[in-house]
Amino acid sequence: MKKLYALLTLLLTSAAGYSQASFQIVTSDVDLFWNAFDKLKEAQSKEDSVRVLDEEYLQKASAGVKQFTPGRIRNAAYLQKVINRHPQYYTQLKGHTHKLQEAVPKMQAHYGRLKELYPDTNIPRVYFVVGAMNSAGTIADDPVIGVDMFGLYPNTPTEELGNWHKAVLKPMDQIDLVVIHEFIHILQRDSKGDSTLLGMSIGEGAADFVATLAANGHINKVAHAYGDKHEQALWEEFRAGMHQGDVSNWLYNGENMKERPADLGYYMGYKICEAYYNKATDKKQAVRDILRIQDYAAFLEKSGYAQKFN
């Protein structure tokens, strides 16, 4: 397989006149993983496999993998278990990770547009890693993207996949939307933390909404398709518990939802941010407001979203 560039420094300048900016893409961990993956064929036992993943991947990895390990990769034993349950998926994924390079022009355009919308944007780097099929991306010190969630193609073996994976896995050509989503979470660090359903849903929905402005797309199409058909009923249900801390029916619930799509809190937060933006006369200030929310109940009130159903 053609090796990915270990480090790509992108000079993000577009024909549309976006302001000059740069960030780094670190993909060295993808090569490290596939090197370890190939060596698993020689492992004589489960213990050997765990050792290979630990020594050849986790111990040699960049800061990106270190940031992605808690709650995601977890440890070499957990990663080995996931690979063992999905051997065909990981095998065919290897043939698609080179397409990461093809997403670079889209990342360039999105980043330039984001700089236009929010001039304070400054993202030094983004890491791409291979994880345990449970997270497309996160932020700690930097954005970290799990490329293992981008291996769904028409010829992908699906017998190893559950309903959640079938719903959320995407092809590699959509990875740029996750990158911009995580970039926006970095920009939200000036927002006030809020652990209520309302606050957390607006936080996630804001990332999807601003991503739509910057990239003309977002990562939660399944939730939106369902939400657009049931918006008022969802709002009534959401409103009843939005000031509480229980988010289990709305966020991060992909492995538990059976009656309807997971993560509908993203949708509700998106619609609230959309209403706020559409109501605003100064759109650039509206983006700044969305990224720097201090009072989520007041933001909801100013958006006028609740009045939509009166």
PDB file of C-alpha atoms in Angstrom:
ATOM      1  CA  MET A   1       0.000   0.000   0.000  1.00  0.00           C
ATOM      2  CA  LYS A   2       1.243   3.444  -0.869  1.00  0.00           C
ATOM      3  CA  LYS A   3       2.331   5.090   2.364  1.00  0.00           C
ATOM      4  CA  LEU A   4       0.503   8.146   3.591  1.00  0.00           C
ATOM      5  CA  TYR A   5       2.488  11.258   4.199  1.00  0.00           C
ATOM      6  CA  ALA A   6       3.581  11.297   7.826  1.00  0.00           C
ATOM      7  CA  LEU A   7       3.082  15.023   8.047  1.00  0.00           C
ATOM      8  CA  LEU A   8       1.400  17.292   5.538  1.00  0.00           C
ATOM      9  CA  THR A   9       1.657  21.020   6.041  1.00  0.00           C
ATOM     10  CA  LEU A  10      -1.234  22.618   4.267  1.00  0.00           C
ATOM     11  CA  LEU A  11      -1.121  26.161   2.993  1.00  0.00           C
ATOM     12  CA  LEU A  12      -4.797  26.892   2.812  1.00  0.00           C
ATOM     13  CA  THR A  13      -5.353  29.484   0.136  1.00  0.00           C
ATOM     14  CA  SER A  14      -8.241  29.196  -2.291  1.00  0.00           C
ATOM     15  CA  ALA A  15      -9.250  30.819  -5.523  1.00  0.00           C
ATOM     16  CA  ALA A  16     -12.225  32.266  -3.683  1.00  0.00           C
ATOM     17  CA  GLY A  17      -9.854  34.537  -1.794  1.00  0.00           C
ATOM     18  CA  TYR A  18      -9.876  32.916   1.623  1.00  0.00           C
ATOM     19  CA  SER A  19      -7.367  34.368   4.063  1.00  0.00           C
ATOM     20  CA  GLN A  20      -4.083  32.506   4.233  1.00  0.00           C
ATOM     21  CA  ALA A  21      -3.845  30.000   7.066  1.00  0.00           C
ATOM     22  CA  SER A  22      -2.058  26.759   7.765  1.00  0.00           C
ATOM     23  CA  PHE A  23      -2.440  23.630   9.841  1.00  0.00           C
ATOM     24  CA  GLN A  24      -0.750  20.259   9.902  1.00  0.00           C
ATOM     25  CA  ILE A  25      -2.205  16.855   9.144  1.00  0.00           C
ATOM     26  CA  VAL A  26      -0.465  14.054  11.044  1.00  0.00           C
ATOM     27  CA  THR A  27      -1.068  10.601   9.553  1.00  0.00           C
ATOM     28  CA  SER A  28       1.964   8.691  10.836  1.00  0.00           C
ATOM     29  CA  ASP A  29      -0.244   6.666  13.193  1.00  0.00           C
ATOM     30  CA  VAL A  30      -2.189   5.201  10.276  1.00  0.00           C
ATOM     31  CA  ASP A  31       0.999   3.695   8.862  1.00  0.00           C
ATOM     32  CA  LEU A  32       2.025   2.472  12.313  1.00  0.00           C
ATOM     33  CA  PHE A  33      -1.304   0.717  12.757  1.00  0.00           C
ATOM     34  CA  TRP A  34      -1.160  -1.098   9.426  1.00  0.00           C
ATOM     35  CA  ASN A  35       2.382  -2.206  10.153  1.00  0.00           C
ATOM     36  CA  ALA A  36       1.144  -3.703  13.436  1.00  0.00           C
ATOM     37  CA  PHE A  37      -1.954  -5.129  11.742  1.00  0.00           C
ATOM     38  CA  ASP A  38       0.159  -6.992   9.181  1.00  0.00           C
ATOM     39  CA  LYS A  39       2.256  -8.496  11.979  1.00  0.00           C
ATOM     40  CA  LEU A  40      -0.871  -9.909  13.633  1.00  0.00           C
ATOM     41  CA  LYS A  41      -0.803 -12.660  10.997  1.00  0.00           C
ATOM     42  CA  GLU A  42       2.328 -14.015  12.658  1.00  0.00           C
ATOM     43  CA  ALA A  43       0.879 -13.943  16.179  1.00  0.00           C
ATOM     44  CA  GLN A  44       0.561 -17.380  17.779  1.00  0.00           C
ATOM     45  CA  SER A  45      -1.945 -16.412  20.464  1.00  0.00           C
ATOM     46  CA  LYS A  46      -4.240 -13.701  21.724  1.00  0.00           C
ATOM     47  CA  GLU A  47      -1.469 -12.595  24.054  1.00  0.00           C
ATOM     48  CA  ASP A  48       0.914 -12.270  21.106  1.00  0.00           C
ATOM     49  CA  SER A  49      -1.626 -10.135  19.251  1.00  0.00           C
ATOM     50  CA  VAL A  50      -2.085  -7.833  22.223  1.00  0.00           C
ATOM     51  CA  ARG A  51       1.678  -7.482  22.575  1.00  0.00           C
ATOM     52  CA  VAL A  52       2.090  -6.613  18.884  1.00  0.00           C
ATOM     53  CA  LEU A  53      -0.572  -3.913  19.023  1.00  0.00           C
ATOM     54  CA  ASP A  54       0.912  -2.475  22.180  1.00  0.00           C
ATOM     55  CA  GLU A  55       4.559  -2.503  21.118  1.00  0.00           C
ATOM     56  CA  GLU A  56       4.179  -1.729  17.419  1.00  0.00           C
ATOM     57  CA  TYR A  57       1.289   0.734  17.593  1.00  0.00           C
ATOM     58  CA  LEU A  58       0.355   2.207  20.951  1.00  0.00           C
ATOM     59  CA  GLN A  59       3.863   2.592  22.352  1.00  0.00           C
ATOM     60  CA  LYS A  60       5.265   4.075  19.133  1.00  0.00           C
ATOM     61  CA  ALA A  61       2.293   6.314  18.382  1.00  0.00           C
ATOM     62  CA  SER A  62       2.034  10.082  18.322  1.00  0.00           C
ATOM     63  CA  ALA A  63       0.294  12.341  20.793  1.00  0.00           C
ATOM     64  CA  GLY A  64      -2.861  11.847  18.727  1.00  0.00           C
ATOM     65  CA  VAL A  65      -3.201   8.185  19.696  1.00  0.00           C
ATOM     66  CA  LYS A  66      -2.382   9.064  23.288  1.00  0.00           C
ATOM     67  CA  GLN A  67      -5.290  11.521  23.259  1.00  0.00           C
ATOM     68  CA  PHE A  68      -7.576   8.983  21.557  1.00  0.00           C
ATOM     69  CA  THR A  69      -6.845   6.116  23.950  1.00  0.00           C
ATOM     70  CA  PRO A  70      -8.957   6.962  27.053  1.00  0.00           C
ATOM     71  CA  GLY A  71     -12.515   5.758  26.480  1.00  0.00           C
ATOM     72  CA  ARG A  72     -11.874   4.893  22.823  1.00  0.00           C
ATOM     73  CA  ILE A  73      -8.909   2.672  21.981  1.00  0.00           C
ATOM     74  CA  ARG A  74      -8.677   2.029  25.751  1.00  0.00           C
ATOM     75  CA  ASN A  75      -5.734  -0.377  25.576  1.00  0.00           C
ATOM     76  CA  ALA A  76      -4.138  -3.001  23.341  1.00  0.00           C
ATOM     77  CA  ALA A  77      -6.320  -5.806  24.715  1.00  0.00           C
ATOM     78  CA  TYR A  78      -9.522  -3.959  23.878  1.00  0.00           C
ATOM     79  CA  LEU A  79      -8.279  -3.005  20.413  1.00  0.00           C
ATOM     80  CA  GLN A  80      -7.336  -6.627  19.745  1.00  0.00           C
ATOM     81  CA  LYS A  81     -10.822  -7.749  20.765  1.00  0.00           C
ATOM     82  CA  VAL A  82     -12.470  -5.288  18.376  1.00  0.00           C
ATOM     83  CA  ILE A  83     -10.198  -6.286  15.488  1.00  0.00           C
ATOM     84  CA  ASN A  84     -10.853  -9.966  16.214  1.00  0.00           C
ATOM     85  CA  ARG A  85     -14.598  -9.323  15.989  1.00  0.00           C
ATOM     86  CA  HIS A  86     -14.284  -7.367  12.721  1.00  0.00           C
ATOM     87  CA  PRO A  87     -11.366  -8.883  10.777  1.00  0.00           C
ATOM     88  CA  GLN A  88     -12.952  -8.468   7.345  1.00  0.00           C
ATOM     89  CA  TYR A  89     -13.857  -4.854   8.023  1.00  0.00           C
ATOM     90  CA  TYR A  90     -10.335  -3.880   9.078  1.00  0.00           C
ATOM     91  CA  THR A  91      -8.839  -5.811   6.161  1.00  0.00           C
ATOM     92  CA  GLN A  92     -10.888  -3.942   3.574  1.00  0.00           C
ATOM     93  CA  LEU A  93     -10.425  -0.638   5.443  1.00  0.00           C
ATOM     94  CA  LYS A  94      -6.699  -0.917   4.762  1.00  0.00           C
ATOM     95  CA  GLY A  95      -7.385  -0.585   1.053  1.00  0.00           C
ATOM     96  CA  HIS A  96      -9.224   2.703   1.530  1.00  0.00           C
ATOM     97  CA  THR A  97      -7.108   4.716   3.963  1.00  0.00           C
ATOM     98  CA  HIS A  98      -4.942   6.080   1.137  1.00  0.00           C
ATOM     99  CA  LYS A  99      -8.035   8.056   0.095  1.00  0.00           C
ATOM    100  CA  LEU A 100      -7.407  10.303   3.078  1.00  0.00           C
ATOM    101  CA  GLN A 101      -5.072  12.289   0.824  1.00  0.00           C
ATOM    102  CA  GLU A 102      -7.943  12.890  -1.596  1.00  0.00           C
ATOM    103  CA  ALA A 103      -9.877  14.713   1.144  1.00  0.00           C
ATOM    104  CA  VAL A 104      -7.155  17.343   1.569  1.00  0.00           C
ATOM    105  CA  PRO A 105      -8.575  19.847  -0.981  1.00  0.00           C
ATOM    106  CA  LYS A 106     -11.967  19.750   0.742  1.00  0.00           C
ATOM    107  CA  MET A 107     -10.336  20.304   4.130  1.00  0.00           C
ATOM    108  CA  GLN A 108      -8.526  23.276   2.609  1.00  0.00           C
ATOM    109  CA  ALA A 109     -11.731  24.838   1.362  1.00  0.00           C
ATOM    110  CA  HIS A 110     -13.635  24.215   4.610  1.00  0.00           C
ATOM    111  CA  TYR A 111     -10.880  25.682   6.750  1.00  0.00           C
ATOM    112  CA  GLY A 112     -10.670  28.774   4.577  1.00  0.00           C
ATOM    113  CA  ARG A 113     -14.417  29.293   4.742  1.00  0.00           C
ATOM    114  CA  LEU A 114     -14.371  28.784   8.520  1.00  0.00           C
ATOM    115  CA  LYS A 115     -11.720  31.493   8.793  1.00  0.00           C
ATOM    116  CA  GLU A 116     -14.061  33.813   6.905  1.00  0.00           C
ATOM    117  CA  LEU A 117     -16.978  33.020   9.186  1.00  0.00           C
ATOM    118  CA  TYR A 118     -14.898  33.228  12.365  1.00  0.00           C
ATOM    119  CA  PRO A 119     -11.578  35.030  11.895  1.00  0.00           C
ATOM    120  CA  ASP A 120     -10.292  33.855  15.294  1.00  0.00           C
ATOM    121  CA  THR A 121     -10.016  30.314  13.902  1.00  0.00           C
ATOM    122  CA  ASN A 122      -6.551  28.890  14.551  1.00  0.00           C
ATOM    123  CA  ILE A 123      -6.113  25.114  14.505  1.00  0.00           C
ATOM    124  CA  PRO A 124      -2.425  24.085  14.624  1.00  0.00           C
ATOM    125  CA  ARG A 125      -2.827  20.426  13.680  1.00  0.00           C
ATOM    126  CA  VAL A 126      -5.154  17.457  13.310  1.00  0.00           C
ATOM    127  CA  TYR A 127      -4.233  13.817  13.934  1.00  0.00           C
ATOM    128  CA  PHE A 128      -5.599  10.830  12.028  1.00  0.00           C
ATOM    129  CA  VAL A 129      -5.457   7.491  13.841  1.00  0.00           C
ATOM    130  CA  VAL A 130      -6.967   4.007  13.631  1.00  0.00           C
ATOM    131  CA  GLY A 131      -9.166   3.221  16.599  1.00  0.00           C
ATOM    132  CA  ALA A 132     -11.631   0.658  17.916  1.00  0.00           C
ATOM    133  CA  MET A 133     -14.704   1.454  15.804  1.00  0.00           C
ATOM    134  CA  ASN A 134     -16.421   3.545  18.467  1.00  0.00           C
ATOM    135  CA  SER A 135     -15.523   7.161  17.694  1.00  0.00           C
ATOM    136  CA  ALA A 136     -15.106   9.181  14.512  1.00  0.00           C
ATOM    137  CA  GLY A 137     -13.390  12.043  16.289  1.00  0.00           C
ATOM    138  CA  THR A 138     -12.717  13.950  19.456  1.00  0.00           C
ATOM    139  CA  ILE A 139     -10.767  16.876  20.826  1.00  0.00           C
ATOM    140  CA  ALA A 140      -8.361  16.891  23.727  1.00  0.00           C
ATOM    141  CA  ASP A 141      -5.321  19.022  23.079  1.00  0.00           C
ATOM    142  CA  ASP A 142      -5.943  18.709  19.321  1.00  0.00           C
ATOM    143  CA  PRO A 143      -8.606  17.303  17.006  1.00  0.00           C
ATOM    144  CA  VAL A 144      -8.134  13.547  16.554  1.00  0.00           C
ATOM    145  CA  ILE A 145     -10.010  11.658  13.832  1.00  0.00           C
ATOM    146  CA  GLY A 146     -10.622   7.896  13.845  1.00  0.00           C
ATOM    147  CA  VAL A 147     -10.280   6.753  10.243  1.00  0.00           C
ATOM    148  CA  ASP A 148     -11.660   3.325  11.184  1.00  0.00           C
ATOM    149  CA  MET A 149     -15.148   4.869  11.097  1.00  0.00           C
ATOM    150  CA  PHE A 150     -14.767   5.637   7.378  1.00  0.00           C
ATOM    151  CA  GLY A 151     -14.656   2.245   5.723  1.00  0.00           C
ATOM    152  CA  LEU A 152     -18.239   1.705   4.582  1.00  0.00           C
ATOM    153  CA  TYR A 153     -18.474   1.076   0.838  1.00  0.00           C
ATOM    154  CA  PRO A 154     -20.826  -0.975  -1.361  1.00  0.00           C
ATOM    155  CA  ASN A 155     -18.429  -3.936  -1.196  1.00  0.00           C
ATOM    156  CA  THR A 156     -17.820  -3.701   2.558  1.00  0.00           C
ATOM    157  CA  PRO A 157     -18.583  -6.993   4.357  1.00  0.00           C
ATOM    158  CA  THR A 158     -21.502  -6.187   6.656  1.00  0.00           C
ATOM    159  CA  GLU A 159     -22.046  -9.500   8.426  1.00  0.00           C
ATOM    160  CA  GLU A 160     -19.669  -8.373  11.183  1.00  0.00           C
ATOM    161  CA  LEU A 161     -21.490  -5.064  11.695  1.00  0.00           C
ATOM    162  CA  GLY A 162     -24.357  -4.278  14.049  1.00  0.00           C
ATOM    163  CA  ASN A 163     -27.158  -1.840  13.319  1.00  0.00           C
ATOM    164  CA  TRP A 164     -25.312   1.092  14.878  1.00  0.00           C
ATOM    165  CA  HIS A 165     -22.230   0.590  12.734  1.00  0.00           C
ATOM    166  CA  LYS A 166     -24.351   0.177   9.622  1.00  0.00           C
ATOM    167  CA  ALA A 167     -25.986   3.528  10.405  1.00  0.00           C
ATOM    168  CA  VAL A 168     -22.927   5.573  11.375  1.00  0.00           C
ATOM    169  CA  LEU A 169     -20.000   4.228   9.353  1.00  0.00           C
ATOM    170  CA  LYS A 170     -19.198   6.367   6.330  1.00  0.00           C
ATOM    171  CA  PRO A 171     -16.931   6.265   3.290  1.00  0.00           C
ATOM    172  CA  MET A 172     -13.583   8.033   3.443  1.00  0.00           C
ATOM    173  CA  ASP A 173     -14.808  10.826   1.185  1.00  0.00           C
ATOM    174  CA  GLN A 174     -16.916  12.165   4.087  1.00  0.00           C
ATOM    175  CA  ILE A 175     -14.052  12.423   6.558  1.00  0.00           C
ATOM    176  CA  ASP A 176     -13.680  16.141   5.854  1.00  0.00           C
ATOM    177  CA  LEU A 177     -17.041  16.782   7.547  1.00  0.00           C
ATOM    178  CA  VAL A 178     -15.846  15.171  10.766  1.00  0.00           C
ATOM    179  CA  VAL A 179     -12.648  17.210  10.614  1.00  0.00           C
ATOM    180  CA  ILE A 180     -14.568  20.485  10.381  1.00  0.00           C
ATOM    181  CA  HIS A 181     -16.972  19.339  13.147  1.00  0.00           C
ATOM    182  CA  GLU A 182     -14.055  18.744  15.505  1.00  0.00           C
ATOM    183  CA  PHE A 183     -12.390  22.010  14.468  1.00  0.00           C
ATOM    184  CA  ILE A 184     -15.541  23.809  15.563  1.00  0.00           C
ATOM    185  CA  HIS A 185     -15.517  22.066  18.936  1.00  0.00           C
ATOM    186  CA  ILE A 186     -12.040  23.537  19.434  1.00  0.00           C
ATOM    187  CA  LEU A 187     -13.472  26.985  18.701  1.00  0.00           C
ATOM    188  CA  GLN A 188     -16.216  26.436  21.292  1.00  0.00           C
ATOM    189  CA  ARG A 189     -13.754  26.434  24.166  1.00  0.00           C
ATOM    190  CA  ASP A 190     -14.799  29.980  25.047  1.00  0.00           C
ATOM    191  CA  SER A 191     -18.360  28.756  25.603  1.00  0.00           C
ATOM    192  CA  LYS A 192     -19.489  28.084  29.139  1.00  0.00           C
ATOM    193  CA  GLY A 193     -19.746  24.422  30.061  1.00  0.00           C
ATOM    194  CA  ASP A 194     -23.273  23.150  30.632  1.00  0.00           C
ATOM    195  CA  SER A 195     -24.060  19.518  31.461  1.00  0.00           C
ATOM    196  CA  THR A 196     -27.816  19.760  30.921  1.00  0.00           C
ATOM    197  CA  LEU A 197     -29.484  18.147  27.939  1.00  0.00           C
ATOM    198  CA  LEU A 198     -30.080  21.617  26.505  1.00  0.00           C
ATOM    199  CA  GLY A 199     -26.491  22.758  26.891  1.00  0.00           C
ATOM    200  CA  MET A 200     -24.908  19.592  25.555  1.00  0.00           C
ATOM    201  CA  SER A 201     -27.308  19.332  22.620  1.00  0.00           C
ATOM    202  CA  ILE A 202     -26.712  22.931  21.603  1.00  0.00           C
ATOM    203  CA  GLY A 203     -22.975  22.347  21.898  1.00  0.00           C
ATOM    204  CA  GLU A 204     -23.098  19.410  19.489  1.00  0.00           C
ATOM    205  CA  GLY A 205     -25.712  20.965  17.244  1.00  0.00           C
ATOM    206  CA  ALA A 206     -23.680  24.162  16.991  1.00  0.00           C
ATOM    207  CA  ALA A 207     -20.736  22.187  15.620  1.00  0.00           C
ATOM    208  CA  ASP A 208     -22.976  20.626  12.978  1.00  0.00           C
ATOM    209  CA  PHE A 209     -24.626  23.937  12.118  1.00  0.00           C
ATOM    210  CA  VAL A 210     -21.426  25.947  11.710  1.00  0.00           C
ATOM    211  CA  ALA A 211     -19.967  23.003   9.773  1.00  0.00           C
ATOM    212  CA  THR A 212     -22.887  23.333   7.377  1.00  0.00           C
ATOM    213  CA  LEU A 213     -22.072  27.009   6.867  1.00  0.00           C
ATOM    214  CA  ALA A 214     -18.399  26.216   6.259  1.00  0.00           C
ATOM    215  CA  ALA A 215     -18.657  22.910   4.407  1.00  0.00           C
ATOM    216  CA  ASN A 216     -22.237  22.714   3.146  1.00  0.00           C
ATOM    217  CA  GLY A 217     -22.756  19.505   5.071  1.00  0.00           C
ATOM    218  CA  HIS A 218     -22.627  17.784   8.457  1.00  0.00           C
ATOM    219  CA  ILE A 219     -22.128  14.331   9.925  1.00  0.00           C
ATOM    220  CA  ASN A 220     -25.640  13.499  11.154  1.00  0.00           C
ATOM    221  CA  LYS A 221     -27.760  13.007   8.053  1.00  0.00           C
ATOM    222  CA  VAL A 222     -29.642  10.023   9.474  1.00  0.00           C
ATOM    223  CA  ALA A 223     -30.738  11.975  12.563  1.00  0.00           C
ATOM    224  CA  HIS A 224     -31.791  14.924  10.403  1.00  0.00           C
ATOM    225  CA  ALA A 225     -33.813  12.797   8.002  1.00  0.00           C
ATOM    226  CA  TYR A 226     -35.766  11.407  10.950  1.00  0.00           C
ATOM    227  CA  GLY A 227     -35.916  14.728  12.788  1.00  0.00           C
ATOM    228  CA  ASP A 228     -37.351  16.662   9.879  1.00  0.00           C
ATOM    229  CA  LYS A 229     -40.287  14.236   9.799  1.00  0.00           C
ATOM    230  CA  HIS A 230     -40.914  14.362  13.566  1.00  0.00           C
ATOM    231  CA  GLU A 231     -39.657  17.797  14.571  1.00  0.00           C
ATOM    232  CA  GLN A 232     -42.570  18.992  16.700  1.00  0.00           C
ATOM    233  CA  ALA A 233     -42.941  15.704  18.577  1.00  0.00           C
ATOM    234  CA  LEU A 234     -39.211  15.639  19.224  1.00  0.00           C
ATOM    235  CA  TRP A 235     -39.276  19.218  20.474  1.00  0.00           C
ATOM    236  CA  GLU A 236     -42.074  18.471  22.929  1.00  0.00           C
ATOM    237  CA  GLU A 237     -40.174  15.466  24.268  1.00  0.00           C
ATOM    238  CA  PHE A 238     -36.895  17.375  24.358  1.00  0.00           C
ATOM    239  CA  ARG A 239     -38.391  20.400  26.104  1.00  0.00           C
ATOM    240  CA  ALA A 240     -39.749  18.241  28.924  1.00  0.00           C
ATOM    241  CA  GLY A 241     -36.254  17.169  29.990  1.00  0.00           C
ATOM    242  CA  MET A 242     -33.938  19.786  28.548  1.00  0.00           C
ATOM    243  CA  HIS A 243     -32.940  21.331  31.888  1.00  0.00           C
ATOM    244  CA  GLN A 244     -32.031  17.945  33.377  1.00  0.00           C
ATOM    245  CA  GLY A 245     -28.713  16.132  33.188  1.00  0.00           C
ATOM    246  CA  ASP A 246     -29.965  12.876  31.654  1.00  0.00           C
ATOM    247  CA  VAL A 247     -28.899  12.814  28.002  1.00  0.00           C
ATOM    248  CA  SER A 248     -29.192   9.052  27.495  1.00  0.00           C
ATOM    249  CA  ASN A 249     -32.140   9.250  25.093  1.00  0.00           C
ATOM    250  CA  TRP A 250     -30.574  12.018  23.030  1.00  0.00           C
ATOM    251  CA  LEU A 251     -26.784  11.897  22.911  1.00  0.00           C
ATOM    252  CA  TYR A 252     -23.986   9.332  22.604  1.00  0.00           C
ATOM    253  CA  ASN A 253     -26.494   6.487  22.600  1.00  0.00           C
ATOM    254  CA  GLY A 254     -25.683   4.714  19.367  1.00  0.00           C
ATOM    255  CA  GLU A 255     -25.355   1.273  20.904  1.00  0.00           C
ATOM    256  CA  ASN A 256     -28.678   1.453  22.750  1.00  0.00           C
ATOM    257  CA  MET A 257     -31.249   2.996  20.402  1.00  0.00           C
ATOM    258  CA  LYS A 258     -33.540   0.658  18.496  1.00  0.00           C
ATOM    259  CA  GLU A 259     -36.814   2.531  17.959  1.00  0.00           C
ATOM    260  CA  ARG A 260     -35.298   5.612  16.298  1.00  0.00           C
ATOM    261  CA  PRO A 261     -31.907   6.984  15.198  1.00  0.00           C
ATOM    262  CA  ALA A 262     -29.275   7.753  17.797  1.00  0.00           C
ATOM    263  CA  ASP A 263     -27.988  11.201  18.733  1.00  0.00           C
ATOM    264  CA  LEU A 264     -31.135  13.186  18.025  1.00  0.00           C
ATOM    265  CA  GLY A 265     -29.858  15.787  20.488  1.00  0.00           C
ATOM    266  CA  TYR A 266     -27.487  16.881  17.728  1.00  0.00           C
ATOM    267  CA  TYR A 267     -30.533  17.563  15.596  1.00  0.00           C
ATOM    268  CA  MET A 268     -32.345  19.551  18.272  1.00  0.00           C
ATOM    269  CA  GLY A 269     -29.265  21.650  18.984  1.00  0.00           C
ATOM    270  CA  TYR A 270     -28.789  22.250  15.264  1.00  0.00           C
ATOM    271  CA  LYS A 271     -32.354  23.502  14.841  1.00  0.00           C
ATOM    272  CA  ILE A 272     -31.984  25.909  17.773  1.00  0.00           C
ATOM    273  CA  CYS A 273     -28.744  27.319  16.335  1.00  0.00           C
ATOM    274  CA  GLU A 274     -30.280  27.515  12.880  1.00  0.00           C
ATOM    275  CA  ALA A 275     -33.210  29.511  14.264  1.00  0.00           C
ATOM    276  CA  TYR A 276     -30.826  31.885  16.060  1.00  0.00           C
ATOM    277  CA  TYR A 277     -28.746  32.413  12.916  1.00  0.00           C
ATOM    278  CA  ASN A 278     -31.742  32.923  10.638  1.00  0.00           C
ATOM    279  CA  LYS A 279     -33.205  35.496  13.013  1.00  0.00           C
ATOM    280  CA  ALA A 280     -29.959  37.487  13.284  1.00  0.00           C
ATOM    281  CA  THR A 281     -29.288  40.455  11.018  1.00  0.00           C
ATOM    282  CA  ASP A 282     -25.511  40.344  11.590  1.00  0.00           C
ATOM    283  CA  LYS A 283     -24.598  36.827  10.467  1.00  0.00           C
ATOM    284  CA  LYS A 284     -20.917  37.007  11.404  1.00  0.00           C
ATOM    285  CA  GLN A 285     -21.846  38.103  14.922  1.00  0.00           C
ATOM    286  CA  ALA A 286     -24.387  35.288  15.042  1.00  0.00           C
ATOM    287  CA  VAL A 287     -21.630  32.751  14.336  1.00  0.00           C
ATOM    288  CA  ARG A 288     -19.537  34.291  17.111  1.00  0.00           C
ATOM    289  CA  ASP A 289     -22.520  34.090  19.471  1.00  0.00           C
ATOM    290  CA  ILE A 290     -23.116  30.443  18.590  1.00  0.00           C
ATOM    291  CA  LEU A 291     -19.493  29.561  19.310  1.00  0.00           C
ATOM    292  CA  ARG A 292     -19.334  31.498  22.588  1.00  0.00           C
ATOM    293  CA  ILE A 293     -22.600  30.722  24.373  1.00  0.00           C
ATOM    294  CA  GLN A 294     -22.613  31.615  28.060  1.00  0.00           C
ATOM    295  CA  ASP A 295     -26.295  31.045  28.914  1.00  0.00           C
ATOM    296  CA  TYR A 296     -28.004  28.249  26.999  1.00  0.00           C
ATOM    297  CA  ALA A 297     -31.517  28.967  28.220  1.00  0.00           C
ATOM    298  CA  ALA A 298     -31.140  32.606  27.173  1.00  0.00           C
ATOM    299  CA  PHE A 299     -29.740  31.509  23.811  1.00  0.00           C
ATOM    300  CA  LEU A 300     -32.770  29.282  23.252  1.00  0.00           C
ATOM    301  CA  GLU A 301     -35.084  32.161  24.140  1.00  0.00           C
ATOM    302  CA  LYS A 302     -33.312  34.562  21.768  1.00  0.00           C
ATOM    303  CA  SER A 303     -33.450  32.009  18.967  1.00  0.00           C
ATOM    304  CA  GLY A 304     -37.242  32.019  18.976  1.00  0.00           C
ATOM    305  CA  TYR A 305     -37.195  28.290  18.239  1.00  0.00           C
ATOM    306  CA  ALA A 306     -39.737  27.354  20.914  1.00  0.00           C
ATOM    307  CA  GLN A 307     -42.229  29.843  19.507  1.00  0.00           C
ATOM    308  CA  LYS A 308     -42.167  27.988  16.211  1.00  0.00           C
ATOM    309  CA  PHE A 309     -44.593  25.450  17.663  1.00  0.00           C
ATOM    310  CA  ASN A 310     -46.984  27.807  19.480  1.00  0.00           C
TER     311      ASN A 310
END
